[in-house]
Structure formats: structure tokens, C-alpha cells
Coordinates of C-alpha atoms in Angstrom, one line a residue:
X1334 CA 14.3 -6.7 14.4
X1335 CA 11.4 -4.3 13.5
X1336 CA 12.3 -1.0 13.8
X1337 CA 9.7 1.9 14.7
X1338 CA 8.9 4.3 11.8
X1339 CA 8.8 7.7 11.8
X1340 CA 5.9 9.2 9.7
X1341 CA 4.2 12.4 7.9
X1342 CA 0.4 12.9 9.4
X1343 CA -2.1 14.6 7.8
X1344 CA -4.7 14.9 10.2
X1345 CA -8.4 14.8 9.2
X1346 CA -9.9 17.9 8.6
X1347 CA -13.4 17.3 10.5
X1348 CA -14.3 14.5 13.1
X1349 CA -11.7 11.7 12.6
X1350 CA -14.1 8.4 12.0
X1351 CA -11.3 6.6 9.2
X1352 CA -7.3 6.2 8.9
X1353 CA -5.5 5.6 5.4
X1354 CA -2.0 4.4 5.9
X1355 CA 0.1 5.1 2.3
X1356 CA 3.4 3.6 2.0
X1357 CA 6.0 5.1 -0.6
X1358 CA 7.9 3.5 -3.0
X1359 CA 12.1 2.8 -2.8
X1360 CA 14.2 5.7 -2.2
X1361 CA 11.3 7.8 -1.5
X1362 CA 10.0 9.2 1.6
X1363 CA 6.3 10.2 3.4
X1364 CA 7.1 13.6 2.2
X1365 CA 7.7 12.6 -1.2
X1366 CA 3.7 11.5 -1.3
X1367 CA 2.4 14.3 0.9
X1368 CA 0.8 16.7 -2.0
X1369 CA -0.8 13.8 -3.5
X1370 CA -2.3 12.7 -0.2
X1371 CA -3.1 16.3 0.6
X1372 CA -5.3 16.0 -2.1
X1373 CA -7.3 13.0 -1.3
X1374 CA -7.6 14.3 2.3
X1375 CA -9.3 17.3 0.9
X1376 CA -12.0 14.5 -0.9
X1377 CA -11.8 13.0 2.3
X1378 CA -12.0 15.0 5.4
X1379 CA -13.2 12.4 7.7
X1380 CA -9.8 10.8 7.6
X1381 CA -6.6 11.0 8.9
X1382 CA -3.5 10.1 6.6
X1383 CA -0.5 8.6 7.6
X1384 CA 2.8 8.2 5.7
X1385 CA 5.3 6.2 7.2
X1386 CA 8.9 6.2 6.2
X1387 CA 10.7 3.2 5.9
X1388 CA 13.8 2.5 7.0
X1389 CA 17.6 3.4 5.5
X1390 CA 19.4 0.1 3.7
X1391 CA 21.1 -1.9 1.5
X1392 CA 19.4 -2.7 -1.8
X1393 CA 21.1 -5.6 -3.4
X1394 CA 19.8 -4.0 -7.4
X1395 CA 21.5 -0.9 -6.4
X1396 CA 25.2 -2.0 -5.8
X1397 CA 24.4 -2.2 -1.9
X1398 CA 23.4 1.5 -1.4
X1399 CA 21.7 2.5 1.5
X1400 CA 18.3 4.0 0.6
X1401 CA 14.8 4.3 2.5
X1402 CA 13.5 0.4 1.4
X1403 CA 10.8 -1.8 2.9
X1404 CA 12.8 -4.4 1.9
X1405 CA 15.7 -5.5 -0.2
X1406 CA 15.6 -6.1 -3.9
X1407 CA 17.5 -8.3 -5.7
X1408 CA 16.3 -8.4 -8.8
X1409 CA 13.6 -7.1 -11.0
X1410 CA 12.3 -8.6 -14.1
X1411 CA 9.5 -9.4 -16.2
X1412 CA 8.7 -13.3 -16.4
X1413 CA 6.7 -15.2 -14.5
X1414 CA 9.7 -16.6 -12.7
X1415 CA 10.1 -13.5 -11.1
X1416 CA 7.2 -14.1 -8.6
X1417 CA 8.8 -17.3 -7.7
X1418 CA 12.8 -15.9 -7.0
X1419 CA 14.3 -15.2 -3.9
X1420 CA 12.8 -12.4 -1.9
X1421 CA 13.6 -10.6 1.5
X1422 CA 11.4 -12.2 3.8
X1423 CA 13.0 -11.0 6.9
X1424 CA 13.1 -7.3 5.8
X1425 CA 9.3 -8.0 4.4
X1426 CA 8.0 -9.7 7.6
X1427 CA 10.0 -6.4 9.9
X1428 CA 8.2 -4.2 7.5
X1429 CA 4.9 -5.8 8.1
X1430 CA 5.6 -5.5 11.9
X1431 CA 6.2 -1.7 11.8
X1432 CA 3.5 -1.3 10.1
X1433 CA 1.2 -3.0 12.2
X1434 CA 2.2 -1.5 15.4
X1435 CA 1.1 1.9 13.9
X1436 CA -2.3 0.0 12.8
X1437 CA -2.3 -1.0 16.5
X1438 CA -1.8 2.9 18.1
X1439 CA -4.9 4.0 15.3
X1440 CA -7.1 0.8 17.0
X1441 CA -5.9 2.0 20.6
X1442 CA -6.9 6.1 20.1
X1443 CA -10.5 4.5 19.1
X1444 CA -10.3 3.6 15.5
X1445 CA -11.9 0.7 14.5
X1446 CA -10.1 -1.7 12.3
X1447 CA -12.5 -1.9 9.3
X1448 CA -12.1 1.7 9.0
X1449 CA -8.8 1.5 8.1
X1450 CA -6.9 1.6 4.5
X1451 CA -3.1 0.1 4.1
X1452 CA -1.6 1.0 0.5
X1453 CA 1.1 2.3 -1.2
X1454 CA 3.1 3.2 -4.7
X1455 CA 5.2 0.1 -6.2
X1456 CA 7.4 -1.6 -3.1
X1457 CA 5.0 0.1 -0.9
X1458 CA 2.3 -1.3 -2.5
X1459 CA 3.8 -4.5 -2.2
X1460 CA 3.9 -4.4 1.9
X1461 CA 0.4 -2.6 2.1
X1462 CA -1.3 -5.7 0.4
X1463 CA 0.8 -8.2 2.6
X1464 CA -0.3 -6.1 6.0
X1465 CA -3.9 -6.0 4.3
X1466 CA -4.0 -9.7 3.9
X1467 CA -2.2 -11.3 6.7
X1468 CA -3.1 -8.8 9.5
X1469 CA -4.7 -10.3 12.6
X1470 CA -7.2 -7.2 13.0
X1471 CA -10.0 -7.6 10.1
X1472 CA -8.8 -4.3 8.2
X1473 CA -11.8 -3.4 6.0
X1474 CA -10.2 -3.1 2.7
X1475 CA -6.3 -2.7 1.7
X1476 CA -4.9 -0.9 -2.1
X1477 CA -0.1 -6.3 -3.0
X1478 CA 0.6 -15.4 4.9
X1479 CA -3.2 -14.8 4.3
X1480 CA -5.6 -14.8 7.0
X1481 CA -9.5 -15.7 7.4
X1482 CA -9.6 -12.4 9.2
X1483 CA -9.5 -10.3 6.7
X1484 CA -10.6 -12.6 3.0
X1485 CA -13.4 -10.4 2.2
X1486 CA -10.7 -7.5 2.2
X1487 CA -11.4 -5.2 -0.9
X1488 CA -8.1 -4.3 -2.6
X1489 CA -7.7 -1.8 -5.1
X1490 CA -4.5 -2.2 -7.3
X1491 CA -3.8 0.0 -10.5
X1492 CA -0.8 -0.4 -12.7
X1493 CA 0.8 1.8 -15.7
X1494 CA 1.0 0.0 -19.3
X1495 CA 4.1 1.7 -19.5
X1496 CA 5.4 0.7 -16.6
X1497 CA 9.3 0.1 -17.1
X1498 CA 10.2 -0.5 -13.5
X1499 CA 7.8 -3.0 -12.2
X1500 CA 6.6 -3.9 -15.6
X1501 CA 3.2 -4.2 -16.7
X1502 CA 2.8 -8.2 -17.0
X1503 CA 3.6 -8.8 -13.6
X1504 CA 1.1 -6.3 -12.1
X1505 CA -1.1 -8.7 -14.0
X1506 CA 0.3 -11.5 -12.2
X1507 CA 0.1 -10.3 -9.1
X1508 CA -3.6 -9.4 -9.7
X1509 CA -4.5 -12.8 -11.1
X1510 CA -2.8 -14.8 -8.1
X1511 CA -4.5 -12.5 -5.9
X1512 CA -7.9 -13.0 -7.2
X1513 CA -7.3 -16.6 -7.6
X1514 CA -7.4 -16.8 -3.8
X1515 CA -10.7 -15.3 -3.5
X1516 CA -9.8 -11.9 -2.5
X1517 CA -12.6 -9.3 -4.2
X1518 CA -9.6 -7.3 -6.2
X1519 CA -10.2 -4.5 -8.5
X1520 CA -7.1 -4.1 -11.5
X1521 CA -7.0 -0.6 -12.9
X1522 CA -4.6 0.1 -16.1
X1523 CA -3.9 3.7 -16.6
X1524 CA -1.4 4.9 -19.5
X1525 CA 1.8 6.0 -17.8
X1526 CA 5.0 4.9 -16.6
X1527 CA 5.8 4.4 -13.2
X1528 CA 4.2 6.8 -11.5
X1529 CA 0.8 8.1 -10.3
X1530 CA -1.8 10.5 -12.6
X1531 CA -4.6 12.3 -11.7
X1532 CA -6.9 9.7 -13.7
X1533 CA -5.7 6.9 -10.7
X1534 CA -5.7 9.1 -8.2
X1535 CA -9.4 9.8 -8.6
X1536 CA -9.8 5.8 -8.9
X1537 CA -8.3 6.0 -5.5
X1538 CA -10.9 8.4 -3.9
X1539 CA -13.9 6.6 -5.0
X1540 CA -12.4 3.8 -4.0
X1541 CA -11.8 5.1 -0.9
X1542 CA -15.6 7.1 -0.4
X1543 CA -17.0 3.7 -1.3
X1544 CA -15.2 1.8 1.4
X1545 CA -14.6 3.9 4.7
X1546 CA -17.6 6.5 4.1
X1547 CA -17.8 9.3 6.0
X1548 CA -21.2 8.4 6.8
X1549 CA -21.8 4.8 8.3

């Protein structure tokens, strides 16, 4: 069952007209991001940020520890077989559902829904582009079910070379099975690890002025 999530909000720092949802990566929380959002909220002062936390589980690739996951993991590797193993889709789809209930309360308070963003860093990335794609509201543009609703979606999706964690090659994949669908995806490489950098964080804000302006 869907559980509701607690979050971190940033509010906007003039009149509210755009909402970016960021979703954090395993073991991490909302508060974890916060400074890094702060920033892009300072870039971007028409819009309220939200940071949800997910919930406290299992995860199978950690010996069964409970930790803050949007799903559980199984395994990680980095073959193309990967994208076609055995994934959580309960814990995905609950995840999704969370999610979109908060999308809902940001549509209810006035918010319309191609003015809002759904990303996130690594497993949060990975349920921001399945909200951004399979949502019933037509959500403007997303940062990895589809729907008609939302197949012009812009997605934004940058990946370190050096990624050890969620390695390189199947950032690529994802991006190539994406665009293969039709979705307008732009694929950033940025030389780190797993992690962010001030290079793809200002990706992120351009990205961001272009698609949920404060002028429209």
C-alpha cells in the first residue's frame, strides 16, 4: 500500500507560479539534497521545491537492511541484461502513487500541471521519469507505463563517466530506450562519480528557466 511521505519544502521566494519535486537517491533523505536545491531556488524564485522522503525498507543488495528506498534493489550491474532482470514493481508502482498524490495537492492549491518538474539523483531519478511519463496529469517536462498525456514531456537526464554505482553504460541505455519511444530527451555526461557537480547543477537550472519560466 502507498504510504504518504513526509517532505523538506522550500518555498518560493516571490509569487509561486512553478513546483519542482526532487527525489533523493537510497539511503538518503530530502535533507540530504536541501543545499543543492537551495541553490537552484535562489536561480529560481518563482518556484516552490519539494523534497519528499521515501519510505524506510529492506534492500535486497544490502543484506535486507532497512534504509529510506523508493524501491528495492536486487541487483546492480552493468550489461544490458540488467534493464531486463527482475525489478520491484510493487514498491515502484507505491512509489509512483506517493508521489502523485503530492503532484495532486500542488494541482489542488492552483498549480497547473505543466508547471510542474518530477526528478531526482540515481533511484530517485529512476521514479521521477516513471511519474513523468506515466502520470495521468500532462506534467510539462520531467529530469528515468507511458502515457499519450504526457509524450511531448521534456526530460533532462545527466550521468557521471565515472559513475561506479549505476555505471555509465546503462545511463546510456536508459537514455537510448527512452528516446527510442519518442520522448524529446536531453543526455548530459559530466566527469564525476556518482554524485552531482556544479557543472550539472547549472545544466539543471537552464533546464529548468527554459521549461517552467517565470514569465509565461
Amino acid at each position: 500500500m502507498a504510504s504518504s511521505l513526509t517532505t523538506v519544502v522550500q518555498n518560493a521566494r516571490k509569487l509561486h507560479t512553478a513546483t519542482v519535486f526532487f527525489l533523493h537517491g537510497l539511503g538518503d533523505s530530502g535533507y540530504g539534497w536541501a543545499p543543492e536545491t537551495e541553490k537552484m531556488g535562489k536561480a529560481l524564485e518563482h518556484v516552490k521545491i519539494i523534497l519528499p522522503n521515501a519510505p524506510v525498507q529492506p534492500v535486497t543488495i544490502n543484506s535486507g537492511m532497512e534504509m529510506p528506498s523508493w524501491y528495492d534493489i536486487y541487483a546492480l550491474g552493468d550489461t544490458e541484461d540488467i534493464l531486463k532482470d527482475r525489478v520491484d514493481e510493487e514498491g515502484v508502482l507505491s512509489s509512483v502513487v506517493s508521489v502523485n498524490r503530492l503532484i495532486r495537492n500542488e494541482i489542488d492549491a492552483g498549480i497547473h500541471s505543466n508547471r510542474i518538474v518530477v526528478g531526482g539523483f540515481s533511484q530517485g531519478a529512476a521514479i521521477g521519469i516513471t511519474v513523468g511519463i506515466s502520470s495521468e496529469y500532462p506534467l510539462e517536462k520531467t529530469l528515468t507505463m507511458a502515457t499519450d498525456a504526457n509524450k511531448n514531456t521534456p526530460i533532462f537526464m545527466g550521468h557521471g563517466i565515472y559513475d561506479q554505482v549505476v555505471p555509465f553504460r546503462l545511463g546510456k541505455l536508459s537514455h537510448d530506450l527512452i528516446k527510442s519511444k519518442g520522448y524529446p530527451i536531453t543526455f548530459k555526461t559530466y566527469n564525476i562519480q556518482h554524485s552531482s557537480s556544479p557543472e550539472e547543477t547549472e545544466d539543471v537550472i537552464k533546464f529548468l528557466q527554459q521549461v517552467i519560466p517565470e514569465n509565461f
